[in-house]
Short mmCIF file of C-alpha atoms (C1' of nucleotides) in Angstrom, two decimals:
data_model
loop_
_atom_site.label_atom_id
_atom_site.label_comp_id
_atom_site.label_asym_id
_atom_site.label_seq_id
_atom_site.Cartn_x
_atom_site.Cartn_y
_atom_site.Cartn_z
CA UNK A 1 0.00 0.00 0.00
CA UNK A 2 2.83 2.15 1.32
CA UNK A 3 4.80 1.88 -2.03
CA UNK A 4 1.99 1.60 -4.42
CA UNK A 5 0.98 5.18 -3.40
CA UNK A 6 4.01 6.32 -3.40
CA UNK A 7 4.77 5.60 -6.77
CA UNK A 8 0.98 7.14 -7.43
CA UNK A 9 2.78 10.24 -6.07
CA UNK A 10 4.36 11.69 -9.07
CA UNK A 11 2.45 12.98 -12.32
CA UNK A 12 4.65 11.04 -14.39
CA UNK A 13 3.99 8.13 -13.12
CA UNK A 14 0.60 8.43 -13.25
CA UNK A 15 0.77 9.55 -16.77
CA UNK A 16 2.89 6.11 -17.67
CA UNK A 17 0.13 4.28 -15.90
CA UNK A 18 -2.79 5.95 -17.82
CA UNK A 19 -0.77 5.22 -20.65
CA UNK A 20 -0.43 1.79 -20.27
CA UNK A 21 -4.01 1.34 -19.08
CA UNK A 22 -5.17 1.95 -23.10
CA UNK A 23 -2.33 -0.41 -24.36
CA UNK A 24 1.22 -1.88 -23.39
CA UNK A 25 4.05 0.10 -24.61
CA UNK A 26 7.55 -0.58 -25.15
CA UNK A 27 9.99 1.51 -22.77
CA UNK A 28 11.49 3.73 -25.87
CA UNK A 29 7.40 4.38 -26.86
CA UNK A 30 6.82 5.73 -23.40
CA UNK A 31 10.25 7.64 -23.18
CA UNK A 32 9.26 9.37 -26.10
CA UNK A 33 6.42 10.58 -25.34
CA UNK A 34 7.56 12.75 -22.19
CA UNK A 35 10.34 15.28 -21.90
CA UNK A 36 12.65 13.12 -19.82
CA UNK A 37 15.55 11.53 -20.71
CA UNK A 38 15.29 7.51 -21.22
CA UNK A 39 17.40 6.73 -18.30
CA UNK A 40 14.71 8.60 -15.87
CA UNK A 41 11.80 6.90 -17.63
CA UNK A 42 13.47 3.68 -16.76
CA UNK A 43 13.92 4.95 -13.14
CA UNK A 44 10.39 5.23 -13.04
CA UNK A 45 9.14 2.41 -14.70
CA UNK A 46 11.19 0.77 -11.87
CA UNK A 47 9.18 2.43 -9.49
CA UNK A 48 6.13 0.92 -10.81
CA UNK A 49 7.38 -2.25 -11.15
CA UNK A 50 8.28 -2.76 -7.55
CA UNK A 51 5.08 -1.22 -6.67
CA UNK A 52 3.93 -4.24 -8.56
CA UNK A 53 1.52 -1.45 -10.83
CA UNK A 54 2.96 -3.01 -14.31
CA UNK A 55 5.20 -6.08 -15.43
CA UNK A 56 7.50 -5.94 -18.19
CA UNK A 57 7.81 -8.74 -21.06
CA UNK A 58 11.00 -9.14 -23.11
CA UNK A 59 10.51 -9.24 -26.97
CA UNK A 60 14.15 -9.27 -28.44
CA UNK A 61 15.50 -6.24 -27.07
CA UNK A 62 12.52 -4.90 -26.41
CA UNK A 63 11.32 -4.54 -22.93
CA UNK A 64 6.68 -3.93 -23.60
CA UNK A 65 5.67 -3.16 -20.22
CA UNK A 66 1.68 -4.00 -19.26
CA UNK A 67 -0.36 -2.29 -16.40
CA UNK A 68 -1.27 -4.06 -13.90
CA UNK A 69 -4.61 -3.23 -13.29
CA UNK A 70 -5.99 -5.51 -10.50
CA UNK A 71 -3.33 -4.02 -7.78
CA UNK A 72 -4.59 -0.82 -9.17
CA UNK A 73 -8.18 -1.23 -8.30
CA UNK A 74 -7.44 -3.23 -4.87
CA UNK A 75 -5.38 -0.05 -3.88
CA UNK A 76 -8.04 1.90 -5.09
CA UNK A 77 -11.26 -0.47 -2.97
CA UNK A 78 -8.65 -0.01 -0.14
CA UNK A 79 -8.13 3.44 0.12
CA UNK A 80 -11.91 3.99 -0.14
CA UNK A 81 -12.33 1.16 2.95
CA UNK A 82 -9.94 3.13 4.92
CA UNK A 83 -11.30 6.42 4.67
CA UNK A 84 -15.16 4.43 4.48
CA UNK A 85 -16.12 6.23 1.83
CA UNK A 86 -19.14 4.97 0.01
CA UNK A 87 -18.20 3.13 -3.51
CA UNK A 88 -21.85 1.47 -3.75
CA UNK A 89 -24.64 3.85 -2.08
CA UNK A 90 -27.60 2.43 -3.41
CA UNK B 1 -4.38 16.56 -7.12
CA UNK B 2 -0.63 16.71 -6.99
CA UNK B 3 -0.74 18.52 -3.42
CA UNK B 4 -3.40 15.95 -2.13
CA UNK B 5 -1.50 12.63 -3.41
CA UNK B 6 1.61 13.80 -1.74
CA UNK B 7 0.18 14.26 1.21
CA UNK B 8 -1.73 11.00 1.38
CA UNK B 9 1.39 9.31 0.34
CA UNK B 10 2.24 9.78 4.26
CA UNK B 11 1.33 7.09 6.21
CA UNK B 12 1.24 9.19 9.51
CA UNK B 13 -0.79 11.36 7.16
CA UNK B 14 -3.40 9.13 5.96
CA UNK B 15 -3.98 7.52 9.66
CA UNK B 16 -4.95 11.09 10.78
CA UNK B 17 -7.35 11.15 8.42
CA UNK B 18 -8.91 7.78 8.87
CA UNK B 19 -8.97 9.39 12.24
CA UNK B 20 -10.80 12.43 11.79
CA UNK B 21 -13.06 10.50 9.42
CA UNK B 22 -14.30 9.38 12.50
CA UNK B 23 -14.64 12.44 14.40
CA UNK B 24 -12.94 16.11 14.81
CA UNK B 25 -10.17 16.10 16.97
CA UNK B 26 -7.55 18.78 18.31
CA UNK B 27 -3.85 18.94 17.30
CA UNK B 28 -2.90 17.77 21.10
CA UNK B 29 -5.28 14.77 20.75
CA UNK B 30 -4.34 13.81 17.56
CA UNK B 31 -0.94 14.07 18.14
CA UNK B 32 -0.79 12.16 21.83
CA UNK B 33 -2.08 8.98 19.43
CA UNK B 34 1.29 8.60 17.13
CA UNK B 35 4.98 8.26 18.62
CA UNK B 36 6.45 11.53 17.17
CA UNK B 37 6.65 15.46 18.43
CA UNK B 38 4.02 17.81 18.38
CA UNK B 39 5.33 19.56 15.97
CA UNK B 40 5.92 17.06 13.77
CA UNK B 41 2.38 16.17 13.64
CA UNK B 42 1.60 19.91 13.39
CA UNK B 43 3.79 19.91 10.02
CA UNK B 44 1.93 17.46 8.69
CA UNK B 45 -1.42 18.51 9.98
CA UNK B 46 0.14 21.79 7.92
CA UNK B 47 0.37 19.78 4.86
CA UNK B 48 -3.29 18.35 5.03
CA UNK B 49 -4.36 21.64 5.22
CA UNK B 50 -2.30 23.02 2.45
CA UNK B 51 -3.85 20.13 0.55
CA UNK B 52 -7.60 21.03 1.78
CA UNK B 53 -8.26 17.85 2.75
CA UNK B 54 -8.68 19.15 6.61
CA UNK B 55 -9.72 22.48 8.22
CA UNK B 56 -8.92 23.83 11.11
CA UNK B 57 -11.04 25.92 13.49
CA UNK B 58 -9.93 27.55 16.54
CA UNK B 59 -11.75 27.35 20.59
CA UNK B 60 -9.83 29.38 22.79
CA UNK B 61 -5.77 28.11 22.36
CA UNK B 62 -7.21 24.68 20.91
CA UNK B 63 -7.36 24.44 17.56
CA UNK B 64 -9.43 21.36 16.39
CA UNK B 65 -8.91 19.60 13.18
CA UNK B 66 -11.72 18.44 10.68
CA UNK B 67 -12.22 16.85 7.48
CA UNK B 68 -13.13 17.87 4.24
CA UNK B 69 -14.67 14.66 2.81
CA UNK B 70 -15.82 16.10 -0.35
CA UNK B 71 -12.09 16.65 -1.08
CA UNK B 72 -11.17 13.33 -0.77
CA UNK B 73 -14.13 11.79 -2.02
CA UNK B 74 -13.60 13.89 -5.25
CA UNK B 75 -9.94 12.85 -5.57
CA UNK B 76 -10.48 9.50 -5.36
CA UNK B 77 -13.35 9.82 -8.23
CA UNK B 78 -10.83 11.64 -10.51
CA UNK B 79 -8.23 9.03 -9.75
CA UNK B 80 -10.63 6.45 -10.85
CA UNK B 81 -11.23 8.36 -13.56
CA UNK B 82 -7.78 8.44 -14.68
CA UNK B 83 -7.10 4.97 -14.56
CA UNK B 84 -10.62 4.47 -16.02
CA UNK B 85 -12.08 2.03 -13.25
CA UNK B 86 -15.38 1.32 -13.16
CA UNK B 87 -17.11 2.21 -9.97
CA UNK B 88 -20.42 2.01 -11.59
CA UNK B 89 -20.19 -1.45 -13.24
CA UNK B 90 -23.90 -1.52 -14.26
"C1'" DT C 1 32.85 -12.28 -33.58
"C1'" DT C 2 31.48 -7.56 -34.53
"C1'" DC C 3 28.18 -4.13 -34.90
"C1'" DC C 4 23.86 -1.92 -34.01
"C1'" DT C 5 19.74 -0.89 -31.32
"C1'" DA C 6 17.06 -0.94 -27.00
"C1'" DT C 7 17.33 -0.33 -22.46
"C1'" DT C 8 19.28 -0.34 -17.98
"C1'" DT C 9 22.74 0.62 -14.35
"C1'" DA C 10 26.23 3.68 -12.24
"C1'" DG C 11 27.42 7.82 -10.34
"C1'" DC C 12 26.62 12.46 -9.41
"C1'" DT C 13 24.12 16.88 -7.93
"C1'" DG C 14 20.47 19.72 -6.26
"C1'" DA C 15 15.94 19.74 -4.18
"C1'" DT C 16 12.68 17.89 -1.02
"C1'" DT C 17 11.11 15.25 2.95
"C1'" DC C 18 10.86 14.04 7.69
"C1'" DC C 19 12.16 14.19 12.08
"C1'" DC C 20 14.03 16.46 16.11
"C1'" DT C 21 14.82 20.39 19.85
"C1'" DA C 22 14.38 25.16 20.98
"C1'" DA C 23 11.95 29.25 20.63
"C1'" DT C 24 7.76 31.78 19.65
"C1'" DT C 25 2.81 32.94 19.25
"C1'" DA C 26 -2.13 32.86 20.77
"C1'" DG C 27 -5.54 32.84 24.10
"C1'" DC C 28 -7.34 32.53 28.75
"C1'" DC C 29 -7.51 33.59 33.60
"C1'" DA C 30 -6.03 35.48 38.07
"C1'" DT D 1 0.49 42.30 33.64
"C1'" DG D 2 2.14 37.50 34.67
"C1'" DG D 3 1.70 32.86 34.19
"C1'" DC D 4 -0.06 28.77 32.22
"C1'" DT D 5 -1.48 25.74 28.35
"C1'" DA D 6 -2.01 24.64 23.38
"C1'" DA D 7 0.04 24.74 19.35
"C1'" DT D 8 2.99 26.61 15.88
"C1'" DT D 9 7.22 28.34 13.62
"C1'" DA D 10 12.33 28.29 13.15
"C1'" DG D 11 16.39 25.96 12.22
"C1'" DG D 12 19.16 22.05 11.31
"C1'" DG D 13 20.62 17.28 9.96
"C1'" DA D 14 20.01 12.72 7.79
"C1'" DA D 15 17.74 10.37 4.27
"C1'" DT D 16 15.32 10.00 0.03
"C1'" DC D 17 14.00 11.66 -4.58
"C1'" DA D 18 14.40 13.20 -9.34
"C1'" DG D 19 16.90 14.56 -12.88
"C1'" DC D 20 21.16 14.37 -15.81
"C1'" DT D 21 25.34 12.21 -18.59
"C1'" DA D 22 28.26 8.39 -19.33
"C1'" DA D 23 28.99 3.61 -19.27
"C1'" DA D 24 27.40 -1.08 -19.35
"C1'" DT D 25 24.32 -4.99 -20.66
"C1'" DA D 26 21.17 -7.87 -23.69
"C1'" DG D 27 19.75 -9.53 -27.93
"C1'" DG D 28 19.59 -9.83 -32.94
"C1'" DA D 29 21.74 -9.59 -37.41
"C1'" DA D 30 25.68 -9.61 -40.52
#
DNA sequence: TTCCTATTTAGCTGATTCCCTAATTAGCCA
DNA sequence: TGGCTAATTAGGGAATCAGCTAAATAGGAA
């Protein structure tokens, strides 16, 4: 919990995330689209992989990295448990 | 939404919310429950407030803390948003 | 093997975070 | 005013974070 929302902590990473959530992207596709150099992208995606947020899958040299979008919404359901705020008022 | 996921990326942070979830509280009561200085809990109280997801309002020298639960609940709405899960699967 | 591309790791710097103790402010009451 | 309590602000130090450039690694192709 501790880490996940940590790594939700920065706007980048969030971006990356909404990124992958349409479709899974190789590291150079998501390095190019933000105005970072690669080797802080693949700090990041670092971040988000031992937040356990995405998983990456070798292709050749290729690293394609997928969300992970269960953790995502358990993180979510818990957040809203701990602060009891109603997800299903009816 | 920056300002309000750094601060809940605090886990000091988010237990004083769960806590004033449940009711207001002052700073002294809030902070005799956690193992750190007053004024540490008074910078972070500081950075809820920044965040508007607490207000403070003052009773002679105590100043009692409460929560702004339309803040949060909106922030978690537009974080579900982002990551496009569905909290209205029907 | 050698070369080329994709990506990460190493190493550094500056900024931010988090905690502490000491000092200050704010309000109340005698 | 003086004194007491509640809480904050000030200041400082250790740790972590976020970015960069340069160097290293992994895999595929010639």
């Amino acid at each position: 919990m501790q880490e996940i929302l940590k790594a939700l902590s920065h706007p980048l990473r969030r971006e990356i995330l909404a990124m992958l959530r349409v479709a899974p992207r190789s590291a150079g596709e998501i390095a190019s689209k933000f105005d970072v150099s690669k080797p802080t992208i693949s700090g990041h995606l670092n971040i988000l992989r031992e937040a356990e947020l995405i998983e990456q899958v070798r292709n050749g040299t290729t690293l394609t990295y997928h969300i992970r979008l269960s953790v995502l919404e358990e993180t979510m359901s818990a957040l809203m448990d701990k602060f009891d705020i109603g997800k299903g008022e009816k």
